[in-house]
Amino acid sequence: MTKTLVFGHKNPDTDTICSAISYAELKKAQGADIEAVRLGELNSETAFVLDYFQVTAPRLVETVANEVSEVALVDHNERQQSVDDIDDVTVVAVVDHHRIANFETSDPLYYRAEPVGCTTTILLKMFRENEVEVSKTVAGLMLSAIISDTLLFQSPTCTEEDKVAAEKLALIADVDIQTYGMEMLKAGADVSKKTVAELLLDAKEFNMNGSKVEIAQINVVDVNDVLSRRAEVEALMTQNIVDKGLDLYLFVITNILTNDSVGIAIGSKTAVVEEAYGVKFVENQAPLKGVVSRKKQVVPILTDTFAK
């Protein structure tokens, strides 16, 4: 039997890690030889989740072609967000809830993409369609992913399907959604011990009409906890622009209590962000009122603006 590795995007978040583990558990129940791995360090929220449910983190890999010939992708599809040697392996499956871009294969594959708030919402359907029982532990991980990606159902990406899935998973996991959810989000929003690199850990690169754009995001309970370190943050953003040849680096600092954000933008294309949101950056900073979702309120808007 051919072994498969399953993983989410670089700079993994809670959905990425929990989806990889959940997908692996589903396929193992069907007899597959599969292992969940990760493409980066865990953030504090995900570390809290794995510790809470006493689950060992997937091992870190930098390449996969040296181990397997087939892989499955969760929570992403764009090649620049995936493992560096993605072109040297065969993608046999994708389960995702993002836009489809920079992705093609030479052979047919299983591809499942749905416009929901979280990948594990889709995975729960797959468990049920295949009549595979969700364990208490995996249910906790899947619930955590939904809470994370929907900001406890406050994000505009959240759908009724996500809410229903979360309720079902909470019953299996035996946790109170609101109590556990706020505890989890606050654990991820505590930036007091984070390095500058960790503040920018949740970053994704996009190709927007030929421009290279990186968008990082962090959830906080007080944006000043990050803005007080703005000089250090901007220095690292600038270094990333040089190292990766970026046209724009946008850092979205989201307050989970007020559901607003502040943006820090650096690069030659910052005017695109100003046009997209009708704001003016002062010392690289501008308010992004009501913006909480990178997937729904940042990437599509910037993509459209770059295309003008």
Coordinates of C-alpha atoms in Angstrom, one line a residue:
M1 CA 0.0 0.0 0.0
T2 CA 1.3 3.4 -1.0
K3 CA 1.8 5.8 2.0
T4 CA 0.2 9.3 1.7
L5 CA 1.1 12.4 3.7
V6 CA -1.7 15.0 4.4
F7 CA -1.0 18.6 5.3
G8 CA -2.4 22.1 5.3
H9 CA -0.7 25.3 4.3
K10 CA 2.6 26.8 5.4
N11 CA 2.4 28.8 8.6
P12 CA -0.3 26.5 9.9
D13 CA -3.3 27.7 11.9
T14 CA -5.8 25.6 13.9
D15 CA -7.9 24.6 10.9
T16 CA -4.9 23.4 9.0
I17 CA -3.5 21.2 11.8
C18 CA -6.9 19.9 13.0
S19 CA -8.1 19.2 9.4
A20 CA -4.9 17.2 8.6
I21 CA -5.3 15.1 11.7
S22 CA -9.0 14.6 11.1
Y23 CA -8.6 13.7 7.4
A24 CA -5.9 11.2 8.4
E25 CA -8.2 9.6 10.9
L26 CA -11.0 9.3 8.4
K27 CA -8.7 7.6 5.8
K28 CA -7.1 5.3 8.4
A29 CA -10.6 4.1 9.3
Q30 CA -11.0 3.2 5.6
G31 CA -7.7 1.3 5.6
A32 CA -5.3 3.9 4.1
D33 CA -1.7 4.2 5.1
I34 CA -1.6 8.0 5.8
E35 CA 0.1 10.4 8.2
A36 CA -0.8 14.0 9.0
V37 CA 2.3 16.3 9.0
R38 CA 2.7 20.1 9.2
L39 CA 4.6 22.7 7.2
G40 CA 5.5 25.1 10.0
E41 CA 5.5 25.9 13.7
L42 CA 2.3 25.8 15.8
N43 CA 0.7 29.1 16.9
S44 CA -0.3 29.5 20.5
E45 CA -4.0 28.9 19.8
T46 CA -3.3 25.6 18.1
A47 CA -0.9 24.5 20.8
F48 CA -3.7 25.2 23.4
V49 CA -6.1 23.0 21.4
L50 CA -3.7 20.1 21.1
D51 CA -2.8 20.3 24.8
Y52 CA -6.5 20.6 25.8
F53 CA -7.4 17.4 23.9
Q54 CA -4.0 15.7 24.7
V55 CA -3.1 15.2 21.0
T56 CA 0.5 15.1 19.8
A57 CA 1.3 17.6 17.1
P58 CA 2.0 16.3 13.6
R59 CA 5.7 16.2 12.8
L60 CA 7.3 19.0 11.0
V61 CA 8.4 18.5 7.4
E62 CA 10.1 20.7 4.9
T63 CA 9.9 18.4 1.9
V64 CA 7.7 15.4 1.1
A65 CA 9.0 13.9 -2.2
N66 CA 11.9 12.3 -0.2
E67 CA 9.2 10.2 1.7
V68 CA 6.2 9.7 -0.5
S69 CA 4.9 10.0 -4.1
E70 CA 1.4 10.9 -3.1
V71 CA 0.0 13.7 -0.9
A72 CA -3.4 15.1 0.1
L73 CA -4.0 18.8 0.8
V74 CA -6.4 20.3 3.3
D75 CA -7.3 23.9 4.0
H76 CA -5.4 25.2 0.9
N77 CA -4.7 24.5 -2.8
E78 CA -2.5 27.4 -4.0
R79 CA 1.0 26.1 -4.8
Q80 CA 2.9 29.0 -3.2
Q81 CA 1.2 28.2 0.1
S82 CA 2.1 24.5 0.0
V83 CA 5.2 22.4 0.5
D84 CA 8.2 23.5 -1.5
D85 CA 8.5 20.3 -3.6
I86 CA 4.7 20.0 -4.3
D87 CA 5.5 19.7 -8.0
D88 CA 7.5 16.5 -7.3
V89 CA 4.6 14.5 -5.9
T90 CA 1.1 13.6 -7.0
V91 CA -1.8 15.3 -5.3
V92 CA -4.5 12.7 -4.9
A93 CA -7.0 14.7 -2.8
V94 CA -7.9 18.2 -1.8
V95 CA -10.4 19.3 0.9
D96 CA -10.6 23.0 1.1
H97 CA -12.9 26.1 1.6
H98 CA -10.8 28.8 -0.1
R99 CA -10.6 30.2 -3.6
I100 CA -9.0 27.9 -6.3
A101 CA -5.9 29.4 -7.8
N102 CA -2.5 28.4 -9.1
F103 CA -3.5 24.7 -9.0
E104 CA -3.6 22.1 -11.7
T105 CA -2.8 18.4 -11.9
S106 CA -2.0 16.0 -14.7
D107 CA -4.2 13.2 -13.3
P108 CA -7.8 13.1 -11.9
L109 CA -8.1 13.5 -8.2
Y110 CA -10.6 13.8 -5.4
Y111 CA -11.4 17.5 -5.0
R112 CA -13.9 18.7 -2.4
A113 CA -14.3 22.5 -2.0
E114 CA -17.3 24.1 -0.4
P115 CA -18.1 27.8 0.5
V116 CA -18.2 27.2 4.3
G117 CA -16.3 28.8 7.1
C118 CA -14.0 25.9 8.0
T119 CA -12.5 22.8 6.4
T120 CA -13.6 20.6 9.2
T121 CA -17.2 21.4 8.5
I122 CA -16.7 19.6 5.1
L123 CA -14.8 16.8 6.8
L124 CA -17.7 16.1 9.2
K125 CA -19.8 15.5 6.1
M126 CA -17.2 13.1 4.8
F127 CA -17.1 11.1 8.0
R128 CA -20.9 10.7 7.9
E129 CA -21.0 10.0 4.1
N130 CA -18.5 7.2 4.7
E131 CA -20.3 6.0 7.9
V132 CA -17.1 6.5 10.0
E133 CA -17.7 7.5 13.6
V134 CA -16.0 10.7 14.8
S135 CA -14.1 10.0 18.1
K136 CA -14.4 12.3 21.1
T137 CA -10.9 13.6 20.6
V138 CA -11.2 14.2 16.8
A139 CA -14.6 15.9 17.4
G140 CA -12.8 18.3 19.8
L141 CA -10.2 19.1 17.2
M142 CA -12.8 19.7 14.5
L143 CA -14.9 21.9 16.7
S144 CA -11.8 23.9 17.6
A145 CA -11.1 24.5 13.9
I146 CA -14.6 25.8 13.3
I147 CA -14.4 28.1 16.4
S148 CA -11.0 29.4 15.2
D149 CA -11.9 30.0 11.5
T150 CA -15.3 31.6 12.3
L151 CA -14.1 33.6 15.4
L152 CA -16.8 31.8 17.4
F153 CA -19.4 32.3 14.7
Q154 CA -18.7 36.1 14.4
S155 CA -16.9 36.1 11.1
P156 CA -18.8 36.8 7.9
T157 CA -17.3 33.5 6.6
C158 CA -19.5 31.6 9.1
T159 CA -22.4 29.7 7.6
E160 CA -25.4 27.9 9.1
E161 CA -23.6 24.7 8.2
D162 CA -20.6 25.6 10.4
K163 CA -22.9 26.3 13.3
V164 CA -24.8 23.0 12.9
A165 CA -21.5 21.1 12.6
A166 CA -20.1 22.8 15.7
E167 CA -23.2 21.9 17.8
K168 CA -22.9 18.2 16.7
L169 CA -19.2 18.1 17.4
A170 CA -19.6 19.8 20.8
L171 CA -22.0 17.1 21.9
I172 CA -19.5 14.4 20.9
A173 CA -16.5 16.2 22.4
D174 CA -18.6 17.0 25.5
V175 CA -17.5 20.7 25.7
D176 CA -19.5 23.9 26.1
I177 CA -19.0 25.9 22.8
Q178 CA -19.1 29.4 24.3
T179 CA -17.0 28.7 27.4
Y180 CA -14.4 26.6 25.6
G181 CA -14.4 28.8 22.5
M182 CA -13.6 32.0 24.4
E183 CA -10.9 30.3 26.4
M184 CA -9.4 29.0 23.2
L185 CA -9.5 32.3 21.3
K186 CA -8.1 34.2 24.2
A187 CA -5.2 31.8 24.4
G188 CA -4.4 32.5 20.8
A189 CA -4.9 36.3 21.3
D190 CA -2.3 36.5 24.1
V191 CA 0.7 38.1 22.4
S192 CA 2.6 39.0 25.6
K193 CA 5.1 36.2 25.1
K194 CA 5.3 36.2 21.3
T195 CA 8.4 37.2 19.3
V196 CA 8.0 39.5 16.4
A197 CA 8.3 36.6 14.0
E198 CA 5.4 34.8 15.9
L199 CA 3.2 37.9 15.5
L200 CA 3.6 37.5 11.8
L201 CA 3.4 33.7 11.9
D202 CA -0.1 33.4 10.2
A203 CA 0.9 34.7 6.8
K204 CA -0.1 33.6 3.3
E205 CA 1.3 34.5 -0.1
F206 CA -1.0 35.3 -3.0
N207 CA -0.5 36.1 -6.7
M208 CA -2.9 39.0 -7.6
N209 CA -2.8 39.9 -11.2
G210 CA 0.9 39.3 -11.4
S211 CA 1.7 41.1 -8.1
K212 CA 3.2 39.1 -5.2
V213 CA 1.2 39.8 -2.1
E214 CA 1.7 38.5 1.4
I215 CA -1.1 38.9 4.0
A216 CA -0.5 38.1 7.7
Q217 CA -3.2 38.2 10.4
I218 CA -3.3 38.0 14.1
N219 CA -6.2 38.0 16.6
V220 CA -5.8 40.1 19.8
V221 CA -7.9 41.5 22.5
D222 CA -6.1 44.9 22.3
V223 CA -4.5 46.0 19.1
N224 CA -2.0 48.2 21.0
D225 CA -0.3 45.1 22.3
V226 CA 1.0 44.7 18.7
L227 CA 1.1 48.3 17.6
S228 CA 3.4 49.1 20.5
R229 CA 6.0 46.9 18.7
R230 CA 5.3 48.4 15.3
A231 CA 8.9 49.4 14.5
E232 CA 10.1 45.8 15.0
V233 CA 7.1 44.4 13.1
E234 CA 7.7 46.8 10.1
A235 CA 11.4 45.9 10.0
L236 CA 10.6 42.2 9.7
M237 CA 7.8 42.9 7.1
T238 CA 10.3 45.0 5.1
Q239 CA 12.9 42.1 5.2
N240 CA 10.2 39.7 4.0
I241 CA 9.5 42.0 1.0
V242 CA 13.2 42.0 0.1
D243 CA 13.7 38.3 0.6
K244 CA 10.6 37.2 -1.3
G245 CA 10.4 40.0 -3.9
L246 CA 6.9 41.1 -2.6
D247 CA 5.0 44.0 -4.1
L248 CA 2.9 44.3 -0.9
Y249 CA 2.9 43.0 2.6
L250 CA -0.3 43.6 4.6
F251 CA -0.5 42.8 8.3
V252 CA -4.1 42.7 9.6
I253 CA -4.4 43.0 13.4
T254 CA -7.9 41.9 14.4
N255 CA -9.6 42.7 17.7
I256 CA -11.7 39.6 18.6
L257 CA -13.8 41.7 21.1
T258 CA -14.8 44.6 18.7
N259 CA -14.6 42.7 15.4
D260 CA -12.5 45.4 13.8
S261 CA -9.0 45.5 12.5
V262 CA -6.0 47.7 12.0
G263 CA -3.9 47.3 8.9
I264 CA -0.1 47.8 8.5
A265 CA 0.9 47.9 4.8
I266 CA 4.4 48.1 3.3
G267 CA 5.6 47.8 -0.2
S268 CA 5.2 49.5 -3.6
K269 CA 1.5 48.6 -4.0
T270 CA 0.1 50.0 -0.7
A271 CA -2.1 52.4 -2.7
V272 CA -4.1 49.3 -3.8
V273 CA -5.1 48.7 -0.2
E274 CA -6.1 52.4 0.2
E275 CA -8.3 52.2 -2.9
A276 CA -9.8 48.9 -1.8
Y277 CA -10.9 50.1 1.6
G278 CA -11.2 53.9 1.1
V279 CA -8.6 54.6 3.7
K280 CA -5.3 56.5 3.9
F281 CA -2.3 54.9 5.5
V282 CA -0.5 57.2 7.9
E283 CA 2.9 55.9 8.9
N284 CA 1.9 52.6 7.2
Q285 CA -1.1 52.2 9.4
A286 CA -4.9 52.5 8.8
P287 CA -8.1 51.3 10.4
L288 CA -10.0 48.5 8.7
K289 CA -13.5 48.8 10.2
G290 CA -15.5 45.6 10.3
V291 CA -12.8 43.5 8.7
V292 CA -12.1 40.2 10.5
S293 CA -11.8 37.7 7.7
R294 CA -8.7 37.4 5.4
K295 CA -10.5 34.9 3.2
K296 CA -13.7 36.8 2.6
Q297 CA -13.0 40.5 3.4
V298 CA -9.3 40.9 2.3
V299 CA -8.2 38.5 -0.4
P300 CA -11.2 38.9 -2.7
I301 CA -11.3 42.7 -2.4
L302 CA -7.6 43.1 -3.0
T303 CA -7.7 40.6 -5.9
D304 CA -10.5 42.6 -7.6
T305 CA -8.7 45.9 -6.9
F306 CA -5.4 44.6 -8.3
A307 CA -7.3 43.5 -11.5
K308 CA -8.5 47.0 -12.2

